[in-house]
Amino acid sequence: MSPTSAPTLSLIVPVKDEEAAIGPFIERVRPLLEGLFAGGPEPSWEIIFVDDGSEDATLAAVVQAHGRDPRVRALSLSRNFGKEAALTAGLDFAAGQAVIPIDVDLQDPPELIGAMLAKWRDGYEVVYGVRTNRQTDSLPKRLTADLYYRAHNYLSSDKIPEHAGDFRLLDRSVVEIIRAMPERNRFMKGLFAWSGFRQAAVEYERAPRAVGETKFRYWKLWTLALDGITSASTMPLRIWSYVGVVIAFVSLLYALYVAVRTVVFGSDVAGYPSLMVAILFFGGLQLISLGVLGEYVGRILIETKRRPLYVVRRKIGFPEAGGGS
């Protein structure tokens, strides 16, 4: 796509087995975009669906939508690479001066796009949505989300706005910075926070999921949380250094106590249970510290392989030579 035909706005929509959600999403979003850009230059907007290895007819539904409106485009990845990789693919191919990642489930209201564009035109390069009400999420998910945001912001210097997801507007300058980041272990919220720029928030209440069911399970969320913390901070490694120093100091004090007690009162053979408890306790600490170290070493291995973040199997609506990295 040539710079002269670049749209003002690109929507990036990662999808995985969302066949039933494609139609309702387009029906709700397209009239809204038409109203926002009425009378503007053409093309004024595009919707890029990133099919992250769907096993149903998601891609076929997008192809049908593209046949009705060429501004609806799609990238089909060769397998499921995960949402962070799908977002990266969308950013690589998006041509808009402003780019908004948004979920297809319509929990993040498309009606907020107008407010985001207004902030962008006021000079903000990043406009993120903040969820004021998460009652549509389960209680365990709300509690763990609160805990994660606080832990991440305590451990990392790149502060993530609490209750802000991937739903945000990014200026083209921010998109180019994100695209230039080479890491393979990608935590997009952390990358957005690291990039800086002038940022503003718009608040909204999150709606219940309109169609289908979430593809995120607690194990995936746990893995994403680990990726977020390890990609943004080395504090977990430093914490275990401090734990080792404290344990060594306490052990030295205890050794002095045993030595003085033996000199004064003599030695005895009691203490086998406490000895076993100490061995098991410190053995557990060592395994935990090795696990933390292993998380970082594993990520170093992934980075050194330098494999592509994703593989595009098919492009719908894009010039053969356009977009991507």
mmCIF file of C-alpha atoms in Angstrom:
data_model
loop_
_atom_site.group_PDB
_atom_site.id
_atom_site.type_symbol
_atom_site.label_atom_id
_atom_site.label_comp_id
_atom_site.label_asym_id
_atom_site.label_seq_id
_atom_site.Cartn_x
_atom_site.Cartn_y
_atom_site.Cartn_z
ATOM 1 C CA MET A 1 0.000 0.000 0.000
ATOM 2 C CA SER A 2 1.480 3.314 -1.005
ATOM 3 C CA PRO A 3 1.781 6.135 1.530
ATOM 4 C CA THR A 4 -0.659 8.238 -0.487
ATOM 5 C CA SER A 5 -3.400 5.619 -0.042
ATOM 6 C CA ALA A 6 -2.723 4.929 3.637
ATOM 7 C CA PRO A 7 -5.900 5.044 5.735
ATOM 8 C CA THR A 8 -6.338 7.279 8.754
ATOM 9 C CA LEU A 9 -7.320 4.414 11.078
ATOM 10 C CA SER A 10 -6.457 0.722 11.217
ATOM 11 C CA LEU A 11 -8.312 -1.656 13.520
ATOM 12 C CA ILE A 12 -6.409 -4.824 14.449
ATOM 13 C CA VAL A 13 -8.642 -7.715 15.485
ATOM 14 C CA PRO A 14 -6.901 -10.951 16.592
ATOM 15 C CA VAL A 15 -9.247 -13.932 16.248
ATOM 16 C CA LYS A 16 -9.069 -17.614 17.137
ATOM 17 C CA ASP A 17 -12.101 -19.800 16.381
ATOM 18 C CA GLU A 18 -14.461 -16.804 16.271
ATOM 19 C CA GLU A 19 -16.572 -17.725 13.246
ATOM 20 C CA ALA A 20 -19.842 -16.585 14.851
ATOM 21 C CA ALA A 21 -18.396 -13.250 16.046
ATOM 22 C CA ILE A 22 -17.112 -11.870 12.727
ATOM 23 C CA GLY A 23 -20.506 -10.803 11.363
ATOM 24 C CA PRO A 24 -21.817 -9.081 14.537
ATOM 25 C CA PHE A 25 -18.495 -7.286 14.965
ATOM 26 C CA ILE A 26 -18.491 -5.839 11.445
ATOM 27 C CA GLU A 27 -22.188 -4.950 11.628
ATOM 28 C CA ARG A 28 -21.544 -2.904 14.758
ATOM 29 C CA VAL A 29 -18.195 -1.366 13.839
ATOM 30 C CA ARG A 30 -18.622 -0.452 10.164
ATOM 31 C CA PRO A 31 -21.523 2.045 10.587
ATOM 32 C CA LEU A 32 -19.644 3.627 13.469
ATOM 33 C CA LEU A 33 -16.504 4.110 11.364
ATOM 34 C CA GLU A 34 -18.545 5.403 8.435
ATOM 35 C CA GLY A 35 -20.051 8.024 10.728
ATOM 36 C CA LEU A 36 -16.676 9.036 12.206
ATOM 37 C CA PHE A 37 -15.079 9.509 8.777
ATOM 38 C CA ALA A 38 -18.074 10.769 6.780
ATOM 39 C CA GLY A 39 -16.855 13.108 4.069
ATOM 40 C CA GLY A 40 -13.210 12.341 4.764
ATOM 41 C CA PRO A 41 -10.516 11.213 2.325
ATOM 42 C CA GLU A 42 -10.592 7.646 1.009
ATOM 43 C CA PRO A 43 -9.607 5.182 2.210
ATOM 44 C CA SER A 44 -10.263 6.465 5.730
ATOM 45 C CA TRP A 45 -10.189 3.173 7.647
ATOM 46 C CA GLU A 46 -9.390 -0.524 7.462
ATOM 47 C CA ILE A 47 -10.152 -3.550 9.622
ATOM 48 C CA ILE A 48 -7.412 -6.190 9.791
ATOM 49 C CA PHE A 49 -8.441 -9.552 11.186
ATOM 50 C CA VAL A 50 -5.476 -11.693 12.272
ATOM 51 C CA ASP A 51 -6.556 -15.324 12.172
ATOM 52 C CA ASP A 52 -4.343 -17.009 14.754
ATOM 53 C CA GLY A 53 -4.643 -20.605 13.606
ATOM 54 C CA SER A 54 -8.423 -20.991 13.771
ATOM 55 C CA GLU A 55 -9.824 -24.481 13.264
ATOM 56 C CA ASP A 56 -13.350 -23.382 12.339
ATOM 57 C CA ALA A 57 -14.657 -21.204 9.483
ATOM 58 C CA THR A 58 -13.347 -17.923 10.917
ATOM 59 C CA LEU A 59 -11.190 -17.185 7.882
ATOM 60 C CA ALA A 60 -14.035 -18.021 5.497
ATOM 61 C CA ALA A 61 -16.269 -15.540 7.324
ATOM 62 C CA VAL A 62 -13.627 -12.833 6.965
ATOM 63 C CA VAL A 63 -13.142 -13.647 3.272
ATOM 64 C CA GLN A 64 -16.896 -13.205 2.732
ATOM 65 C CA ALA A 65 -16.791 -9.879 4.563
ATOM 66 C CA HIS A 66 -13.840 -8.786 2.406
ATOM 67 C CA GLY A 67 -15.861 -9.615 -0.706
ATOM 68 C CA ARG A 68 -18.558 -7.203 0.488
ATOM 69 C CA ASP A 69 -16.128 -4.495 1.620
ATOM 70 C CA PRO A 70 -12.453 -4.459 0.523
ATOM 71 C CA ARG A 71 -11.545 -2.395 3.573
ATOM 72 C CA VAL A 72 -11.955 -5.590 5.601
ATOM 73 C CA ARG A 73 -8.661 -7.476 5.334
ATOM 74 C CA ALA A 74 -7.149 -10.549 6.927
ATOM 75 C CA LEU A 75 -3.882 -12.244 7.775
ATOM 76 C CA SER A 76 -4.034 -16.004 8.241
ATOM 77 C CA LEU A 77 -1.170 -17.330 10.360
ATOM 78 C CA SER A 78 0.158 -20.820 9.691
ATOM 79 C CA ARG A 79 -0.709 -21.980 13.225
ATOM 80 C CA ASN A 80 -1.650 -20.635 16.633
ATOM 81 C CA PHE A 81 1.213 -18.343 17.697
ATOM 82 C CA GLY A 82 -0.651 -16.629 20.542
ATOM 83 C CA LYS A 83 -2.324 -13.258 20.897
ATOM 84 C CA GLU A 84 0.899 -11.296 21.410
ATOM 85 C CA ALA A 85 2.289 -12.593 18.101
ATOM 86 C CA ALA A 86 -1.049 -11.949 16.371
ATOM 87 C CA LEU A 87 -1.007 -8.354 17.600
ATOM 88 C CA THR A 88 2.553 -8.005 16.333
ATOM 89 C CA ALA A 89 1.493 -9.267 12.911
ATOM 90 C CA GLY A 90 -1.355 -6.769 12.850
ATOM 91 C CA LEU A 91 0.979 -3.901 13.733
ATOM 92 C CA ASP A 92 3.409 -4.969 11.012
ATOM 93 C CA PHE A 93 0.715 -4.863 8.330
ATOM 94 C CA ALA A 94 -1.420 -1.950 9.579
ATOM 95 C CA ALA A 95 -1.025 1.125 7.388
ATOM 96 C CA GLY A 96 -3.120 3.625 9.353
ATOM 97 C CA GLN A 97 -1.853 6.850 10.877
ATOM 98 C CA ALA A 98 -3.621 5.660 14.024
ATOM 99 C CA VAL A 99 -3.910 1.979 14.987
ATOM 100 C CA ILE A 100 -6.338 0.441 17.494
ATOM 101 C CA PRO A 101 -6.138 -3.196 18.632
ATOM 102 C CA ILE A 102 -9.596 -4.404 19.670
ATOM 103 C CA ASP A 103 -11.104 -7.785 20.568
ATOM 104 C CA VAL A 104 -13.818 -9.292 18.391
ATOM 105 C CA ASP A 105 -16.020 -10.178 21.401
ATOM 106 C CA LEU A 106 -17.241 -6.539 21.682
ATOM 107 C CA GLN A 107 -16.507 -6.400 25.417
ATOM 108 C CA ASP A 108 -14.420 -3.311 24.659
ATOM 109 C CA PRO A 109 -17.011 -0.930 23.154
ATOM 110 C CA PRO A 110 -16.200 0.276 19.607
ATOM 111 C CA GLU A 111 -18.174 3.436 20.450
ATOM 112 C CA LEU A 112 -15.097 4.536 22.402
ATOM 113 C CA ILE A 113 -13.102 4.882 19.177
ATOM 114 C CA GLY A 114 -14.487 8.382 18.629
ATOM 115 C CA ALA A 115 -13.226 9.559 22.030
ATOM 116 C CA MET A 116 -9.824 7.987 21.345
ATOM 117 C CA LEU A 117 -9.551 9.752 18.004
ATOM 118 C CA ALA A 118 -10.469 13.050 19.665
ATOM 119 C CA LYS A 119 -7.640 12.622 22.196
ATOM 120 C CA TRP A 120 -5.279 11.651 19.372
ATOM 121 C CA ARG A 121 -6.149 14.767 17.420
ATOM 122 C CA ASP A 122 -5.448 16.764 20.593
ATOM 123 C CA GLY A 123 -1.849 15.550 20.396
ATOM 124 C CA TYR A 124 -1.742 12.343 22.451
ATOM 125 C CA GLU A 125 0.204 9.520 20.813
ATOM 126 C CA VAL A 126 -1.236 6.769 23.028
ATOM 127 C CA VAL A 127 -4.846 6.679 24.231
ATOM 128 C CA TYR A 128 -5.654 3.625 26.341
ATOM 129 C CA GLY A 129 -8.978 2.376 27.606
ATOM 130 C CA VAL A 130 -9.362 1.825 31.349
ATOM 131 C CA ARG A 131 -12.012 -0.601 32.564
ATOM 132 C CA THR A 132 -13.923 0.937 35.463
ATOM 133 C CA ASN A 133 -16.098 -2.121 35.961
ATOM 134 C CA ARG A 134 -14.925 -5.731 35.583
ATOM 135 C CA GLN A 135 -18.041 -7.444 36.899
ATOM 136 C CA THR A 136 -18.229 -9.464 33.682
ATOM 137 C CA ASP A 137 -15.035 -11.249 34.786
ATOM 138 C CA SER A 138 -15.091 -13.977 37.412
ATOM 139 C CA LEU A 139 -14.022 -13.124 40.959
ATOM 140 C CA PRO A 140 -10.759 -15.136 40.750
ATOM 141 C CA LYS A 141 -9.853 -13.366 37.505
ATOM 142 C CA ARG A 142 -10.555 -9.927 38.998
ATOM 143 C CA LEU A 143 -8.476 -10.686 42.083
ATOM 144 C CA THR A 144 -5.547 -12.127 40.142
ATOM 145 C CA ALA A 145 -5.653 -9.215 37.684
ATOM 146 C CA ASP A 146 -5.431 -6.706 40.548
ATOM 147 C CA LEU A 147 -2.577 -8.676 42.090
ATOM 148 C CA TYR A 148 -0.705 -8.883 38.798
ATOM 149 C CA TYR A 149 -0.932 -5.172 37.978
ATOM 150 C CA ARG A 150 0.373 -4.275 41.428
ATOM 151 C CA ALA A 151 3.175 -6.841 41.303
ATOM 152 C CA HIS A 152 4.246 -5.777 37.814
ATOM 153 C CA ASN A 153 4.291 -2.090 38.646
ATOM 154 C CA TYR A 154 6.223 -2.766 41.869
ATOM 155 C CA LEU A 155 8.870 -4.871 40.127
ATOM 156 C CA SER A 156 9.194 -2.933 36.873
ATOM 157 C CA SER A 157 10.087 0.643 36.037
ATOM 158 C CA ASP A 158 7.729 0.478 33.034
ATOM 159 C CA LYS A 159 4.416 1.117 34.772
ATOM 160 C CA ILE A 160 1.293 -0.384 33.223
ATOM 161 C CA PRO A 161 -1.932 1.573 33.816
ATOM 162 C CA GLU A 162 -4.118 -0.570 36.055
ATOM 163 C CA HIS A 163 -7.093 -2.218 34.332
ATOM 164 C CA ALA A 164 -5.884 -1.131 30.889
ATOM 165 C CA GLY A 165 -5.827 -3.906 28.294
ATOM 166 C CA ASP A 166 -4.709 -4.003 24.676
ATOM 167 C CA PHE A 167 -7.637 -1.797 23.622
ATOM 168 C CA ARG A 168 -5.881 1.488 22.887
ATOM 169 C CA LEU A 169 -5.031 3.907 20.115
ATOM 170 C CA LEU A 170 -1.421 4.068 18.938
ATOM 171 C CA ASP A 171 -0.038 6.823 16.761
ATOM 172 C CA ARG A 172 1.996 5.766 13.731
ATOM 173 C CA SER A 173 5.198 6.924 15.471
ATOM 174 C CA VAL A 174 4.475 4.556 18.383
ATOM 175 C CA VAL A 175 3.696 1.686 16.002
ATOM 176 C CA GLU A 176 7.056 2.118 14.291
ATOM 177 C CA ILE A 177 8.855 1.979 17.647
ATOM 178 C CA ILE A 178 7.019 -1.228 18.629
ATOM 179 C CA ARG A 179 7.801 -2.785 15.242
ATOM 180 C CA ALA A 180 11.494 -2.018 15.717
ATOM 181 C CA MET A 181 11.682 -3.978 18.982
ATOM 182 C CA PRO A 182 13.378 -7.303 18.228
ATOM 183 C CA GLU A 183 12.469 -9.441 21.243
ATOM 184 C CA ARG A 184 10.663 -12.743 20.753
ATOM 185 C CA ASN A 185 9.158 -12.964 24.242
ATOM 186 C CA ARG A 186 6.616 -10.232 23.712
ATOM 187 C CA PHE A 187 4.331 -8.757 26.335
ATOM 188 C CA MET A 188 2.534 -6.046 24.409
ATOM 189 C CA LYS A 189 1.245 -4.060 27.388
ATOM 190 C CA GLY A 190 4.821 -3.803 28.639
ATOM 191 C CA LEU A 191 6.082 -2.706 25.214
ATOM 192 C CA PHE A 192 3.363 -0.062 24.999
ATOM 193 C CA ALA A 193 4.366 1.222 28.449
ATOM 194 C CA TRP A 194 8.083 1.213 27.617
ATOM 195 C CA SER A 195 7.609 3.255 24.436
ATOM 196 C CA GLY A 196 6.538 6.329 26.409
ATOM 197 C CA PHE A 197 5.076 9.268 24.433
ATOM 198 C CA ARG A 198 2.169 11.415 25.555
ATOM 199 C CA GLN A 199 -0.552 9.179 26.921
ATOM 200 C CA ALA A 200 -4.152 9.732 27.943
ATOM 201 C CA ALA A 201 -6.872 7.480 29.344
ATOM 202 C CA VAL A 202 -10.534 7.064 28.496
ATOM 203 C CA GLU A 203 -12.733 5.136 30.905
ATOM 204 C CA TYR A 204 -15.469 2.653 30.063
ATOM 205 C CA GLU A 205 -17.495 -0.183 31.520
ATOM 206 C CA ARG A 206 -16.687 -3.583 30.072
ATOM 207 C CA ALA A 207 -19.693 -5.342 28.606
ATOM 208 C CA PRO A 208 -20.399 -9.083 28.744
ATOM 209 C CA ARG A 209 -19.079 -11.138 25.849
ATOM 210 C CA ALA A 210 -21.515 -10.833 22.928
ATOM 211 C CA VAL A 211 -20.732 -14.089 21.090
ATOM 212 C CA GLY A 212 -18.743 -17.239 21.824
ATOM 213 C CA GLU A 213 -16.482 -17.902 24.793
ATOM 214 C CA THR A 214 -13.075 -16.717 25.899
ATOM 215 C CA LYS A 215 -10.015 -18.591 24.613
ATOM 216 C CA PHE A 216 -7.921 -17.572 27.606
ATOM 217 C CA ARG A 217 -7.558 -20.174 30.330
ATOM 218 C CA TYR A 218 -5.919 -19.626 33.688
ATOM 219 C CA TRP A 219 -2.769 -21.449 32.629
ATOM 220 C CA LYS A 220 -2.402 -19.137 29.603
ATOM 221 C CA LEU A 221 -2.964 -16.120 31.834
ATOM 222 C CA TRP A 222 -0.338 -17.417 34.262
ATOM 223 C CA THR A 223 2.141 -17.901 31.404
ATOM 224 C CA LEU A 224 1.382 -14.402 30.109
ATOM 225 C CA ALA A 225 1.958 -12.986 33.598
ATOM 226 C CA LEU A 226 5.361 -14.697 33.804
ATOM 227 C CA ASP A 227 6.271 -13.334 30.368
ATOM 228 C CA GLY A 228 5.219 -9.861 31.466
ATOM 229 C CA ILE A 229 7.300 -9.823 34.634
ATOM 230 C CA THR A 230 10.417 -11.510 33.229
ATOM 231 C CA SER A 231 10.396 -9.320 30.105
ATOM 232 C CA ALA A 232 10.095 -6.109 32.099
ATOM 233 C CA SER A 233 12.270 -6.676 35.167
ATOM 234 C CA THR A 234 15.215 -8.617 36.578
ATOM 235 C CA MET A 235 13.945 -8.007 40.103
ATOM 236 C CA PRO A 236 12.976 -11.689 40.678
ATOM 237 C CA LEU A 237 16.634 -12.647 40.200
ATOM 238 C CA ARG A 238 17.736 -9.890 42.538
ATOM 239 C CA ILE A 239 15.206 -10.927 45.164
ATOM 240 C CA TRP A 240 16.747 -14.382 45.395
ATOM 241 C CA SER A 241 20.163 -12.812 45.845
ATOM 242 C CA TYR A 242 18.772 -10.909 48.823
ATOM 243 C CA VAL A 243 17.097 -14.066 50.156
ATOM 244 C CA GLY A 244 20.441 -15.882 49.928
ATOM 245 C CA VAL A 245 22.228 -13.123 51.847
ATOM 246 C CA VAL A 246 19.592 -13.123 54.601
ATOM 247 C CA ILE A 247 19.669 -16.925 54.932
ATOM 248 C CA ALA A 248 23.475 -16.942 55.012
ATOM 249 C CA PHE A 249 23.468 -14.292 57.757
ATOM 250 C CA VAL A 250 20.890 -16.164 59.825
ATOM 251 C CA SER A 251 22.832 -19.400 59.340
ATOM 252 C CA LEU A 252 26.003 -17.717 60.585
ATOM 253 C CA LEU A 253 24.213 -16.491 63.708
ATOM 254 C CA TYR A 254 22.816 -19.961 64.305
ATOM 255 C CA ALA A 255 26.282 -21.524 63.848
ATOM 256 C CA LEU A 256 27.681 -19.150 66.486
ATOM 257 C CA TYR A 257 24.814 -20.053 68.807
ATOM 258 C CA VAL A 258 25.494 -23.792 68.367
ATOM 259 C CA ALA A 259 29.220 -23.305 68.956
ATOM 260 C CA VAL A 260 28.683 -21.334 72.173
ATOM 261 C CA ARG A 261 26.030 -23.771 73.397
ATOM 262 C CA THR A 262 28.312 -26.760 72.746
ATOM 263 C CA VAL A 263 31.213 -25.168 74.623
ATOM 264 C CA VAL A 264 29.040 -24.263 77.593
ATOM 265 C CA PHE A 265 26.676 -27.249 77.836
ATOM 266 C CA GLY A 266 28.420 -29.948 75.814
ATOM 267 C CA SER A 267 27.095 -31.759 72.736
ATOM 268 C CA ASP A 268 24.044 -33.989 72.389
ATOM 269 C CA VAL A 269 22.486 -36.071 69.620
ATOM 270 C CA ALA A 270 19.032 -34.496 69.689
ATOM 271 C CA GLY A 271 17.752 -32.436 66.779
ATOM 272 C CA TYR A 272 17.275 -34.949 63.982
ATOM 273 C CA PRO A 273 13.724 -33.698 63.111
ATOM 274 C CA SER A 274 14.800 -30.068 63.054
ATOM 275 C CA LEU A 275 17.792 -31.038 60.889
ATOM 276 C CA MET A 276 15.508 -32.728 58.333
ATOM 277 C CA VAL A 277 13.162 -29.738 58.321
ATOM 278 C CA ALA A 278 16.104 -27.402 57.671
ATOM 279 C CA ILE A 279 17.422 -29.591 54.848
ATOM 280 C CA LEU A 280 14.031 -29.828 53.156
ATOM 281 C CA PHE A 281 13.352 -26.107 53.628
ATOM 282 C CA PHE A 282 16.629 -24.939 52.133
ATOM 283 C CA GLY A 283 16.438 -27.574 49.408
ATOM 284 C CA GLY A 284 13.023 -26.168 48.431
ATOM 285 C CA LEU A 285 14.429 -22.639 48.373
ATOM 286 C CA GLN A 286 17.245 -23.764 46.096
ATOM 287 C CA LEU A 287 14.821 -25.404 43.675
ATOM 288 C CA ILE A 288 12.648 -22.278 43.599
ATOM 289 C CA SER A 289 15.656 -20.078 42.897
ATOM 290 C CA LEU A 290 16.786 -22.463 40.153
ATOM 291 C CA GLY A 291 13.278 -22.281 38.681
ATOM 292 C CA VAL A 292 13.391 -18.475 38.590
ATOM 293 C CA LEU A 293 16.825 -18.598 36.985
ATOM 294 C CA GLY A 294 15.556 -21.197 34.505
ATOM 295 C CA GLU A 295 12.715 -18.895 33.415
ATOM 296 C CA TYR A 296 15.244 -16.273 32.367
ATOM 297 C CA VAL A 297 17.628 -18.787 30.773
ATOM 298 C CA GLY A 298 14.754 -20.267 28.762
ATOM 299 C CA ARG A 299 13.870 -16.841 27.444
ATOM 300 C CA ILE A 300 17.500 -16.206 26.535
ATOM 301 C CA LEU A 301 17.424 -19.445 24.509
ATOM 302 C CA ILE A 302 14.308 -18.311 22.647
ATOM 303 C CA GLU A 303 15.864 -14.915 21.900
ATOM 304 C CA THR A 304 19.098 -16.429 20.567
ATOM 305 C CA LYS A 305 17.209 -18.667 18.118
ATOM 306 C CA ARG A 306 15.821 -15.543 16.417
ATOM 307 C CA ARG A 307 12.949 -17.388 14.815
ATOM 308 C CA PRO A 308 10.149 -15.333 13.209
ATOM 309 C CA LEU A 309 7.471 -14.195 15.624
ATOM 310 C CA TYR A 310 4.805 -15.533 13.293
ATOM 311 C CA VAL A 311 4.363 -17.061 9.841
ATOM 312 C CA VAL A 312 1.719 -15.698 7.468
ATOM 313 C CA ARG A 313 0.025 -18.468 5.487
ATOM 314 C CA ARG A 314 -2.340 -16.246 3.530
ATOM 315 C CA LYS A 315 -3.105 -12.548 3.059
ATOM 316 C CA ILE A 316 -6.528 -11.283 2.075
ATOM 317 C CA GLY A 317 -6.848 -7.732 0.773
ATOM 318 C CA PHE A 318 -3.126 -6.881 0.910
ATOM 319 C CA PRO A 319 -0.808 -6.302 -2.044
ATOM 320 C CA GLU A 320 1.581 -9.224 -2.408
ATOM 321 C CA ALA A 321 4.583 -7.030 -1.633
ATOM 322 C CA GLY A 322 2.934 -4.987 1.122
ATOM 323 C CA GLY A 323 3.438 -4.923 4.868
ATOM 324 C CA GLY A 324 5.136 -7.242 7.248
ATOM 325 C CA SER A 325 8.590 -7.911 8.608
#
